[in-house]
Amino acid sequence: MDRPLLTTVASTFALALVGFALLQAADPRLADYDSWFHIRYAAELRARGPWMDFPWMPHTFFADGWVDHQWLYHLLLIPFTLADDLRVGAKASAAVFSSVAVAAFAGVLHRRKVAWPVLWALVLLAGSRFLMVRLMMPRTQALSLAFLLVGWVLATERKGRALGILGFFYGWTYHVAAMLVPTAVATVLPARDSPWRTRVILVALAALGVSAGVLFTPYFPRSAEYFWLHVVEKVANQRQLEVGAEWFPIQTRLWLTHTGPALAVGLTAIAGALVRGVKAERDTLSAGILALGWIALSLWSQKWIEMAVPFGLLFAALLWRDVRLSPRWLLWAPVVAVWNGVQAVDHVATTVPAHDRLARIGARLEADPGPVFHPDWTDFSELYYYAPSCTFTVGLDPTFLAAADPARYRLMDGILKGKVTDISGATTAAWGARWVVLTDPTIAAIAARDPGLEPVLQDGAATLWRVRAHSAQPSAPPPTH
């Protein structure tokens, strides 16, 4: 008798949860700097209510109104803030949500009658070390992958109403929800014998659901302006800002390294189909269309490897089913999955700063809060985590300052690049700064020659400075905490 879908999903989730829990326990670091923001913000939501203002970046785009474009994700994070150590809660959330994504992958394959879906879930984890690192991050990409996989199977099975509802909640979770529409399009393209009206309605329902979710939130209509700034302008990057490394293209050699096992599985399935002369089913063709699209995007921006590998393996699994290849050829996957996990932990340990690098400085700021200037926008999340009673320069994305106040952004960038020697005067005039936090020793050397700055604390490469004779007032009061 066939195994029930629930059994496949539950067993895959349990297996993945054990694996991801071990990976999270192997190193104290959070795998990404934005993770500090997400868990602290969820804790603030628990304390203040399901939606709130955001006074922590008073000189940015958010001065005129906060927009939480990952609102549902942050609500789902709230139970994890009950942990005594929020960092541990963040790690637990990453393990749970990543396991949800892996279980969704297995569930979709079970639904489409692919043999041994749990083994294929291990192939997913073996397919790319890069994907493993991305899944270790306490961020939205794991839930986003689960939404897209479930959306694909709903579209494939022509469940338009369910697809629209899914799109609505996906829109509340992450702006990548917009990709649910081309996902629906890919499922109707191979179905030439299906009435065009049926296909149009399916795509329209996906588009309506996503649009409603993205736009109609507690932050509407500000959310519409945010969507343009964060999605359209950020992708175009006409201001040539220093965005996160994940948005940059990747060398072909590295791309092949990051996707090698998954690529080998896909090519094996294609070779089997060609040798046996097997015609792919419609769901296989739609998955192939999506795989090609995500592969193209991953070459343009390495971030999208996190989607290219799962959808490439979705196509491979479906083609494997069509060709009737034996799943026993995939029994190497558990060993490679474990190896990818070990490599992912090593990658985090060697590329991510120590988890407590700003802990002492944050504690000092929290004891005597005030406006904090930090020229490196990537420091915001940790500072916000440790010192939520302070206000900060900018965080999450430099676009939020550059779009709202280009002059302030240029000044911040000038300080970051060592072009400004009067750091105390500049930061007091522009930000009303009481404190300056620097994580670059080169800038700290410039600060040491500034008579307007008093050194307070040094912890490794990070330094805390008090602005002497602080007289300027911040444009917004520090947040109550």
Coordinates of N, CA and C in Angstrom, one line a residue, residues 64 99 118 138 159 162 204 270 295 327 332 350 358 365 369 379 408 415 430 441 444 461 468:
D64 N 8.9 58.4 7.4 CA 7.5 58.8 7.1 C 6.6 57.6 7.3
S99 N 13.3 22.9 7.7 CA 12.7 21.6 7.6 C 11.4 21.6 7.0
V118 N 11.3 10.8 0.1 CA 12.2 11.2 1.3 C 13.7 11.1 0.8
P138 N 18.6 32.3 9.5 CA 17.3 32.6 10.1 C 16.7 33.8 9.3
K159 N -5.9 24.2 -9.0 CA -6.6 24.6 -7.8 C -6.4 26.1 -7.6
A162 N -7.3 27.9 -4.1 CA -6.3 27.7 -3.1 C -5.0 28.4 -3.5
A204 N -4.5 34.6 -13.3 CA -5.1 35.8 -12.7 C -5.3 35.6 -11.2
I270 N 18.1 13.7 -17.9 CA 17.9 14.1 -19.3 C 18.5 13.0 -20.2
I295 N 17.7 29.1 -13.1 CA 19.1 29.0 -13.5 C 19.7 30.3 -14.1
P327 N 15.5 4.7 -8.3 CA 16.0 5.6 -7.2 C 17.2 5.1 -6.5
W332 N 23.7 7.6 -2.8 CA 24.8 8.4 -2.4 C 24.4 9.6 -1.6
T350 N 34.0 30.4 9.1 CA 35.2 31.1 8.6 C 34.8 32.5 7.9
L358 N 29.9 42.5 18.9 CA 29.3 43.8 19.3 C 28.5 43.7 20.6
L365 N 25.9 50.6 25.2 CA 24.9 51.5 24.6 C 23.6 51.4 25.3
P369 N 21.5 54.9 26.5 CA 21.0 55.0 25.1 C 21.0 56.4 24.6
D379 N 26.3 46.8 10.2 CA 26.4 46.6 11.6 C 25.1 46.9 12.3
R408 N 22.9 62.9 3.3 CA 23.3 62.1 4.4 C 24.0 60.8 4.0
I415 N 32.5 58.9 5.3 CA 33.2 58.5 6.5 C 33.6 57.1 6.4
A430 N 24.7 66.0 11.3 CA 23.8 65.3 10.4 C 22.9 64.4 11.2
P441 N 39.2 49.2 11.6 CA 40.4 49.8 12.3 C 40.9 51.0 11.6
A444 N 38.8 53.8 12.6 CA 39.1 54.0 14.1 C 40.4 54.8 14.2
A461 N 38.1 44.3 16.8 CA 38.2 45.4 15.8 C 37.1 46.5 16.0
R468 N 32.1 64.2 22.3 CA 32.3 65.1 23.3 C 31.3 66.3 23.2

